[in-house]
PDB file of C-alpha atoms and ligand atoms in Angstrom:
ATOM      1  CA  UNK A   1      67.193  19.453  53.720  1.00 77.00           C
ATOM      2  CA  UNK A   2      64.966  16.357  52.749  1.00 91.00           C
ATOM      3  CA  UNK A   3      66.161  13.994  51.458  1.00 93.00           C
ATOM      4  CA  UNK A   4      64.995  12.364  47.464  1.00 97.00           C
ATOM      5  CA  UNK A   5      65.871   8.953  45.523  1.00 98.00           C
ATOM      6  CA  UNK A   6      68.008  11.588  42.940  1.00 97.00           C
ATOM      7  CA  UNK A   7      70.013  12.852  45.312  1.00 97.00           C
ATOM      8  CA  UNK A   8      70.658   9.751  47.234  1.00 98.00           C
ATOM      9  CA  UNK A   9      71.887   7.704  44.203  1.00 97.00           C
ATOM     10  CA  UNK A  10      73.633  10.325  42.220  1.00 98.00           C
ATOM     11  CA  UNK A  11      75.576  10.092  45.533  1.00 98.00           C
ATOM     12  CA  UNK A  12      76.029   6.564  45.861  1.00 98.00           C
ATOM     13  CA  UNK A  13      77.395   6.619  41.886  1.00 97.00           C
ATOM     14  CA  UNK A  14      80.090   9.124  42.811  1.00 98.00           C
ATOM     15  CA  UNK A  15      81.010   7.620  45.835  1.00 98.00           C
ATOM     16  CA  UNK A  16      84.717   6.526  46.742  1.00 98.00           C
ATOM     17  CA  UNK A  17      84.647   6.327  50.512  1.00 98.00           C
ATOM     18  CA  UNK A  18      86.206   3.225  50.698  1.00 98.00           C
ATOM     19  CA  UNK A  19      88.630   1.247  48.583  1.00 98.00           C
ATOM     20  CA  UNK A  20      85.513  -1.239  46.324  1.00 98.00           C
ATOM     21  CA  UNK A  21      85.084   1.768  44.385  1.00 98.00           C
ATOM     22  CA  UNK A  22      88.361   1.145  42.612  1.00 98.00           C
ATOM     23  CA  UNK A  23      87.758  -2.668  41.519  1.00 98.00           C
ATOM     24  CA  UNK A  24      84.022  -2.248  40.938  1.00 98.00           C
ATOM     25  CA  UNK A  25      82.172  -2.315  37.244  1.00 98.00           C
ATOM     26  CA  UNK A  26      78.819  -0.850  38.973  1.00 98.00           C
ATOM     27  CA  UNK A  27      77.780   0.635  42.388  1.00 98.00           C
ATOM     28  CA  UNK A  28      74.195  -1.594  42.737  1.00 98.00           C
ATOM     29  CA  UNK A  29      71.923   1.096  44.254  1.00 98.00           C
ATOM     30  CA  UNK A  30      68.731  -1.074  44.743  1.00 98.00           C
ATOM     31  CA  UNK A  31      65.740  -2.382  42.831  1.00 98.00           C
ATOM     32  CA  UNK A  32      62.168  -3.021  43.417  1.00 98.00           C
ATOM     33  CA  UNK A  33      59.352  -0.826  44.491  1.00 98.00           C
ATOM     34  CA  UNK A  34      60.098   2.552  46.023  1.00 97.00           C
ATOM     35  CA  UNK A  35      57.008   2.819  47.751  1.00 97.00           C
ATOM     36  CA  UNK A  36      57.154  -0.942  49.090  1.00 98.00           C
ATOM     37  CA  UNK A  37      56.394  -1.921  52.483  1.00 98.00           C
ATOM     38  CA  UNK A  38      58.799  -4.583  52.563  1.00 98.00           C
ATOM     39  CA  UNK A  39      62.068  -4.282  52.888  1.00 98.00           C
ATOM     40  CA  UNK A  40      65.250  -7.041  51.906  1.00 98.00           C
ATOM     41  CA  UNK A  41      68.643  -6.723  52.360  1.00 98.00           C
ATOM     42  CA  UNK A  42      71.731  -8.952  51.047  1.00 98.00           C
ATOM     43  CA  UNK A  43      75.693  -8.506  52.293  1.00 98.00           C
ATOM     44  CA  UNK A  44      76.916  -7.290  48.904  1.00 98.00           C
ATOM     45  CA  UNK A  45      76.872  -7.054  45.178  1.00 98.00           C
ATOM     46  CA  UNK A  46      78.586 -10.481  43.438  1.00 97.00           C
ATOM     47  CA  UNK A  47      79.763 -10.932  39.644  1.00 97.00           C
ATOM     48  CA  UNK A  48      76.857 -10.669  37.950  1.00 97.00           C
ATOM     49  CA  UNK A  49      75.417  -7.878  39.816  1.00 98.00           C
ATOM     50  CA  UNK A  50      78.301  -5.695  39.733  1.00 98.00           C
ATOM     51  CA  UNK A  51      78.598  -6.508  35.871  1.00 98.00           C
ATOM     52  CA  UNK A  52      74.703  -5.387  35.805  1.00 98.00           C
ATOM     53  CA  UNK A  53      74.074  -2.627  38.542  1.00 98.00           C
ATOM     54  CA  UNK A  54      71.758  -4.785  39.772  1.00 98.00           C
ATOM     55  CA  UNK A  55      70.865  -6.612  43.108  1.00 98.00           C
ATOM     56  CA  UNK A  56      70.936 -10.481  42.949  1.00 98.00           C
ATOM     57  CA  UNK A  57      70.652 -11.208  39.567  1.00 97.00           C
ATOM     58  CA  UNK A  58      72.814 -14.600  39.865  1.00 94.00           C
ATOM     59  CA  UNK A  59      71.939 -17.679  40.514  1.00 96.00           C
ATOM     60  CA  UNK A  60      71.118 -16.711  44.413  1.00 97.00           C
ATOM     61  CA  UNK A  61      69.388 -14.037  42.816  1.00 98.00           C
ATOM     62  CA  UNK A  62      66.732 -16.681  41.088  1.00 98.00           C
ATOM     63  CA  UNK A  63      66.318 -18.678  44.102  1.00 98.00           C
ATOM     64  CA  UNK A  64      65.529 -14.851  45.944  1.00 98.00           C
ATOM     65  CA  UNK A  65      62.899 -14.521  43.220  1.00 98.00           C
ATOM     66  CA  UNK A  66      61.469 -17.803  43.240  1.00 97.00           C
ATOM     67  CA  UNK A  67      61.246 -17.895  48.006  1.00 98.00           C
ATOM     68  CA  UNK A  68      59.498 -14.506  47.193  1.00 98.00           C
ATOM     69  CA  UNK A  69      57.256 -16.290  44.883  1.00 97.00           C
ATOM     70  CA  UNK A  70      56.039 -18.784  47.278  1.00 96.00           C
ATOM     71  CA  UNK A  71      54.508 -15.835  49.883  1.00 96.00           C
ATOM     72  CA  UNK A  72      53.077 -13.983  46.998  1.00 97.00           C
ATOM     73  CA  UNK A  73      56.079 -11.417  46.525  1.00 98.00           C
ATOM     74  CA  UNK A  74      57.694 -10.209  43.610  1.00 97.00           C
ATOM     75  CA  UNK A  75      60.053  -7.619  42.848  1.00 96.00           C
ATOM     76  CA  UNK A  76      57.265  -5.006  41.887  1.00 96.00           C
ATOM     77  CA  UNK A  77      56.056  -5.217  45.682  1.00 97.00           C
ATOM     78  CA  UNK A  78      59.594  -5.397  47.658  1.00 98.00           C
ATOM     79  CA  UNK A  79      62.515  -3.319  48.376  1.00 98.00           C
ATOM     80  CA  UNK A  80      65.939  -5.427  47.494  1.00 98.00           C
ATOM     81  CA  UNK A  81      69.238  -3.901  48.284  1.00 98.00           C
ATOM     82  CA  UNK A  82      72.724  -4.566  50.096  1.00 98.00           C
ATOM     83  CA  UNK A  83      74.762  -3.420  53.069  1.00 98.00           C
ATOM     84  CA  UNK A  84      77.516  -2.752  50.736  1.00 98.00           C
ATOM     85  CA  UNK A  85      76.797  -1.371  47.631  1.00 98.00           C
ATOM     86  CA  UNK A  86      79.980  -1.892  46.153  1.00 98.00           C
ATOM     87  CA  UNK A  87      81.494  -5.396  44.823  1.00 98.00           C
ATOM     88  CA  UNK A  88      83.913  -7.528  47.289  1.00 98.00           C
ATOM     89  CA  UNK A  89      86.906  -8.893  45.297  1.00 96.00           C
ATOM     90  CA  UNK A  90      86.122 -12.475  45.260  1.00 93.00           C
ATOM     91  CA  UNK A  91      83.038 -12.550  47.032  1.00 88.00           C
ATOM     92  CA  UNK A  92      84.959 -12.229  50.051  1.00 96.00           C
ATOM     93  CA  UNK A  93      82.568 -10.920  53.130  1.00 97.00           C
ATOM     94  CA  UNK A  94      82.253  -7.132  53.452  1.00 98.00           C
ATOM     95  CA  UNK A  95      84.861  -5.854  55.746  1.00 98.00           C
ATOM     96  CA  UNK A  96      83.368  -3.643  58.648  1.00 98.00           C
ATOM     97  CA  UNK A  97      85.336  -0.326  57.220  1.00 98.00           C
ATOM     98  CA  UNK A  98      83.737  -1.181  54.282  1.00 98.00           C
ATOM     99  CA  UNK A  99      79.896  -1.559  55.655  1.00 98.00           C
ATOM    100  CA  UNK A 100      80.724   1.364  57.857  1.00 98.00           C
ATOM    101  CA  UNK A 101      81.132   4.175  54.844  1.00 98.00           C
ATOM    102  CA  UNK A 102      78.474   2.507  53.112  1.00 98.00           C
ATOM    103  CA  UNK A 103      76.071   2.166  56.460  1.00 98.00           C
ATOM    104  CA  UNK A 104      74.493   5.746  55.760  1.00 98.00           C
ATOM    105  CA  UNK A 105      73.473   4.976  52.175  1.00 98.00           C
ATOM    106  CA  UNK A 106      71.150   2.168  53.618  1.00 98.00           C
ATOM    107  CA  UNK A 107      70.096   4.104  56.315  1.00 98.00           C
ATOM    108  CA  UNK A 108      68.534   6.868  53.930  1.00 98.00           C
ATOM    109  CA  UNK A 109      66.997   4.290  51.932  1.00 98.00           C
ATOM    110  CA  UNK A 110      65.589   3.073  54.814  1.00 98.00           C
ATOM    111  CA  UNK A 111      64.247   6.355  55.793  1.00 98.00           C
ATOM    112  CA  UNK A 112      62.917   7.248  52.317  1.00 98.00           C
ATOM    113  CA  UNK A 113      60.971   3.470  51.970  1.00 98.00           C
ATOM    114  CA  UNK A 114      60.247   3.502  55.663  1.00 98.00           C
ATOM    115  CA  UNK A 115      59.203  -0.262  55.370  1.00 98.00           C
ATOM    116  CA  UNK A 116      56.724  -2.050  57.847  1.00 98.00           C
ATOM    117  CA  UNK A 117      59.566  -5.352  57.751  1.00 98.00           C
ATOM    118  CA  UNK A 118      62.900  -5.632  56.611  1.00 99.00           C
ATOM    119  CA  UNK A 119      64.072  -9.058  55.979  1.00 99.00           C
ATOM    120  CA  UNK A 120      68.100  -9.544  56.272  1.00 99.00           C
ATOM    121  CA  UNK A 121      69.359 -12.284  53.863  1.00 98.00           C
ATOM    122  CA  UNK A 122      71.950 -13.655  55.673  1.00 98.00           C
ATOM    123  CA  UNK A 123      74.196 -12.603  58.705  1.00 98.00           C
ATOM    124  CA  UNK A 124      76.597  -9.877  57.334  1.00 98.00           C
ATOM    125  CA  UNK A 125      72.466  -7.918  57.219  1.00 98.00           C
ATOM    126  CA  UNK A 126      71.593  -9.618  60.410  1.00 98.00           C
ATOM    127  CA  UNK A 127      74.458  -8.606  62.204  1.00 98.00           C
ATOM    128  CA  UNK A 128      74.319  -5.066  60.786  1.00 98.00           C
ATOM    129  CA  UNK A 129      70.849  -4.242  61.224  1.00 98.00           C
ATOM    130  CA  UNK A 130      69.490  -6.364  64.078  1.00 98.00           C
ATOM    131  CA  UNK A 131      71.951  -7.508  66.840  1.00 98.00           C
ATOM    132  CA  UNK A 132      76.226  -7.733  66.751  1.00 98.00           C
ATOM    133  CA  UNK A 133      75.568 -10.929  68.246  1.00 98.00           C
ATOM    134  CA  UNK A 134      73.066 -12.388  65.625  1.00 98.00           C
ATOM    135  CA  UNK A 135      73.980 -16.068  64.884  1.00 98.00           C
ATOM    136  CA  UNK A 136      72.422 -17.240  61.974  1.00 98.00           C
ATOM    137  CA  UNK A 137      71.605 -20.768  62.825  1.00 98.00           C
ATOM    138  CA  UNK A 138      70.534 -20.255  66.089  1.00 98.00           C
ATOM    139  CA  UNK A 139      68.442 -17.088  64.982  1.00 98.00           C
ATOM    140  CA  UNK A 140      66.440 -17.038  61.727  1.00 98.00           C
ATOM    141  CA  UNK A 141      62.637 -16.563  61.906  1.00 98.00           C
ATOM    142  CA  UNK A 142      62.760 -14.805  64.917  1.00 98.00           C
ATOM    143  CA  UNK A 143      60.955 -11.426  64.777  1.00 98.00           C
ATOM    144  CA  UNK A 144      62.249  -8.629  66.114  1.00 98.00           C
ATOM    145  CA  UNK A 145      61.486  -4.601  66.715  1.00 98.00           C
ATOM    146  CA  UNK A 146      64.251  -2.378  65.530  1.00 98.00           C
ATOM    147  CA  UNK A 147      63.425   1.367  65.535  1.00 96.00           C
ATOM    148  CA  UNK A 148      59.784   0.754  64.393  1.00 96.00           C
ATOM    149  CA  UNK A 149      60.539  -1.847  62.003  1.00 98.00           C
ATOM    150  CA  UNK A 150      59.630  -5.186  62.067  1.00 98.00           C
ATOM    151  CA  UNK A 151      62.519  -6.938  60.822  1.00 98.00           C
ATOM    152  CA  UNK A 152      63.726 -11.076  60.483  1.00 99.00           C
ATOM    153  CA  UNK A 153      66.259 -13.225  59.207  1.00 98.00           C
ATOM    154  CA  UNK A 154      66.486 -15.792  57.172  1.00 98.00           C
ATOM    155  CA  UNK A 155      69.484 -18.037  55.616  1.00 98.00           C
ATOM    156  CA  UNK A 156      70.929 -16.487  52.611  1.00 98.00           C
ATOM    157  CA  UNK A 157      69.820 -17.770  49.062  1.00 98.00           C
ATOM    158  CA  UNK A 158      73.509 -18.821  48.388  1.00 97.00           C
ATOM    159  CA  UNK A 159      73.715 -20.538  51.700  1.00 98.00           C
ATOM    160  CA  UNK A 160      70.334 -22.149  50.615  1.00 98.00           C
ATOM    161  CA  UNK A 161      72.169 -23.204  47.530  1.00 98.00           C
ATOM    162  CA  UNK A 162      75.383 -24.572  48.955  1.00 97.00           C
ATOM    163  CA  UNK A 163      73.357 -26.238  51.924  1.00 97.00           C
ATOM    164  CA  UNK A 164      69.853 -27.216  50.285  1.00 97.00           C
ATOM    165  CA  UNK A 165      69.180 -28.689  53.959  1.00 97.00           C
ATOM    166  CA  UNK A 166      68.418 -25.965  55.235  1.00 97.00           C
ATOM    167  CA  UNK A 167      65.261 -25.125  52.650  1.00 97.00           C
ATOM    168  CA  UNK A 168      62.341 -26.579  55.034  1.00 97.00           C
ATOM    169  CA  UNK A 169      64.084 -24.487  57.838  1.00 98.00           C
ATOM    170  CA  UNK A 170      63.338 -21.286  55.529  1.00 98.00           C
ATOM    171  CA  UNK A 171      60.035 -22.404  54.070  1.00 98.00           C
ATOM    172  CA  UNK A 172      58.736 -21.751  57.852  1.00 98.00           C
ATOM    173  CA  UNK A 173      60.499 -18.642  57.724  1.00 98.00           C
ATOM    174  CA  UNK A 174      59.269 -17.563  54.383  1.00 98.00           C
ATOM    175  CA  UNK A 175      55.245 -18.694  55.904  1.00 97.00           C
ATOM    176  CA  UNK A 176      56.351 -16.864  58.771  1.00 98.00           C
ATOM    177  CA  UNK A 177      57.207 -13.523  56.744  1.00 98.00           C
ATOM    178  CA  UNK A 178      53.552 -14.103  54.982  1.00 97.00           C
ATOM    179  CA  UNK A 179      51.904 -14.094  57.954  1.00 97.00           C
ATOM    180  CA  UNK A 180      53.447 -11.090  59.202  1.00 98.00           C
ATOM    181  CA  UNK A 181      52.748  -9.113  55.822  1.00 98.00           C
ATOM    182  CA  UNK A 182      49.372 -10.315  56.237  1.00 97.00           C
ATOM    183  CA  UNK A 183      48.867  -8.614  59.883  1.00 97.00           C
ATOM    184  CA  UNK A 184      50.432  -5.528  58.897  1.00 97.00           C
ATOM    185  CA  UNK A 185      50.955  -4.484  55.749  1.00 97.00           C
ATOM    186  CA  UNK A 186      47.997  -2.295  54.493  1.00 97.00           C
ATOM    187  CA  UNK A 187      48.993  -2.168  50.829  1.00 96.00           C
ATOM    188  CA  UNK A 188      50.853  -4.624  49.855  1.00 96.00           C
ATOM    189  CA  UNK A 189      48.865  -7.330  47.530  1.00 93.00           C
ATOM    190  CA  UNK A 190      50.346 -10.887  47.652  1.00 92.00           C
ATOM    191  CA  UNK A 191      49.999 -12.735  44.070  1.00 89.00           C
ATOM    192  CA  UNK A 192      48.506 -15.929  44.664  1.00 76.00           C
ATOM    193  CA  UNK A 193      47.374 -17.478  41.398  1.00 69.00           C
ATOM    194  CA  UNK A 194      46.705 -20.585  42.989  1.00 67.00           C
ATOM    195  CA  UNK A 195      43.768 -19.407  45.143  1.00 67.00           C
ATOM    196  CA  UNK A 196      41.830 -17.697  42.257  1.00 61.00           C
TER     197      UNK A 196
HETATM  198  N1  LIG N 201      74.448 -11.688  47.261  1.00 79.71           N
HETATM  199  C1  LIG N 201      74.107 -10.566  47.944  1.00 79.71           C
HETATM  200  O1  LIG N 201      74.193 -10.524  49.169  1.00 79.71           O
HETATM  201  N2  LIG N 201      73.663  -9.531  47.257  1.00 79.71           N
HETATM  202  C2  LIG N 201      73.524  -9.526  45.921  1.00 79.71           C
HETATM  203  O2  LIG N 201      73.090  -8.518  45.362  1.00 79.71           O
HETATM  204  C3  LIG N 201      73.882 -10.710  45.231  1.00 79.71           C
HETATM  205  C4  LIG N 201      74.345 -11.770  45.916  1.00 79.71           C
END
């Protein structure tokens, strides 16, 4: 049967198939565009977004917002979800039982968007999505071709914001991402006041 958005996160709402459902406020489905050609995924819901159902809506959340900003991006023209949909206690990392029940939600988000790039913020997506051996340092802004999908990595905004050295590392990343919606996105239309 196909699949829709409806069915999908009327699922995801229900869900208990691992133990987050019994300590979390929200399950935070995903926001953004739909139909976007651009695709970026975080580890897991924190404080504020499980108190709001919504992705990164902390302070990592307005650095996300502003790094899209400099390419053009906003969250009307991206895709911005998790690998686990469900809060961590304690912003602890997402244990693999727990990204394993929640794999399949992604997955048919994924299939419905069917994105041109998917940008992982941080390892946990990294690791998940592009290569079990991903290292993070050693590995962000490197392109690579996942089941169609052009997909990256860069540092995670609240890496960014414990280790600001690491911002001119992901402003080449970030340029790098522009390009590469540039050469292939058809209909995605970068905002960039400052060239009007
Ligand atoms: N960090 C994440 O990885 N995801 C969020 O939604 C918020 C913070």
């Amino acid at each position: 049967m196909q699949d829709s958005w409806e069915a999908l996160e009327r699922e995801c709402a229900a869900c208990r198939e691992c133990a987050l459902h019994q300590t979390r406020k929200n399950v935070v489905f995903g926001v953004g565009n739909p139909q976007a050609e651009i695709m970026l995924v975080g580890e897991g819901p924190g404080a504020n977004e499980d108190a709001t159902g919504i992705p990164f809506v902390g302070r990592a959340g307005q650095l996300l917002d502003d790094m899209l900003a400099i390419i053009g991006l906003n969250r009307d023209n991206v895709y911005i979800c998790n690998i686990v949909k469900c809060r961590p206690p304690g912003n602890r990392d997402p244990l693999n039982v727990e990204q394993d029940a929640c794999i399949g939600y992604l997955r048919r988000q994924m299939a419905l968007i069917q994105p041109k790039i998917l940008v992982c913020l941080g390892r946990i997506a990294a690791m998940r999505l592009i290569d079990d051996k991903f290292r993070i340092t050693r590995d962000h802004g490197q392109w690579y071709d996942v089941g169609g999908i052009r997909m990256t990595a860069i540092y995670h905004p609240a890496a960014l914001l414990r280790d600001p050295g690491r911002r001119p590392e992901t402003f080449d990343d970030l340029k790098s991402i522009e390009r590469e919606v540039i050469r292939i996105c058809t209909r995605t239309e970068l905002s960039r006041p400052w060239l009007v």
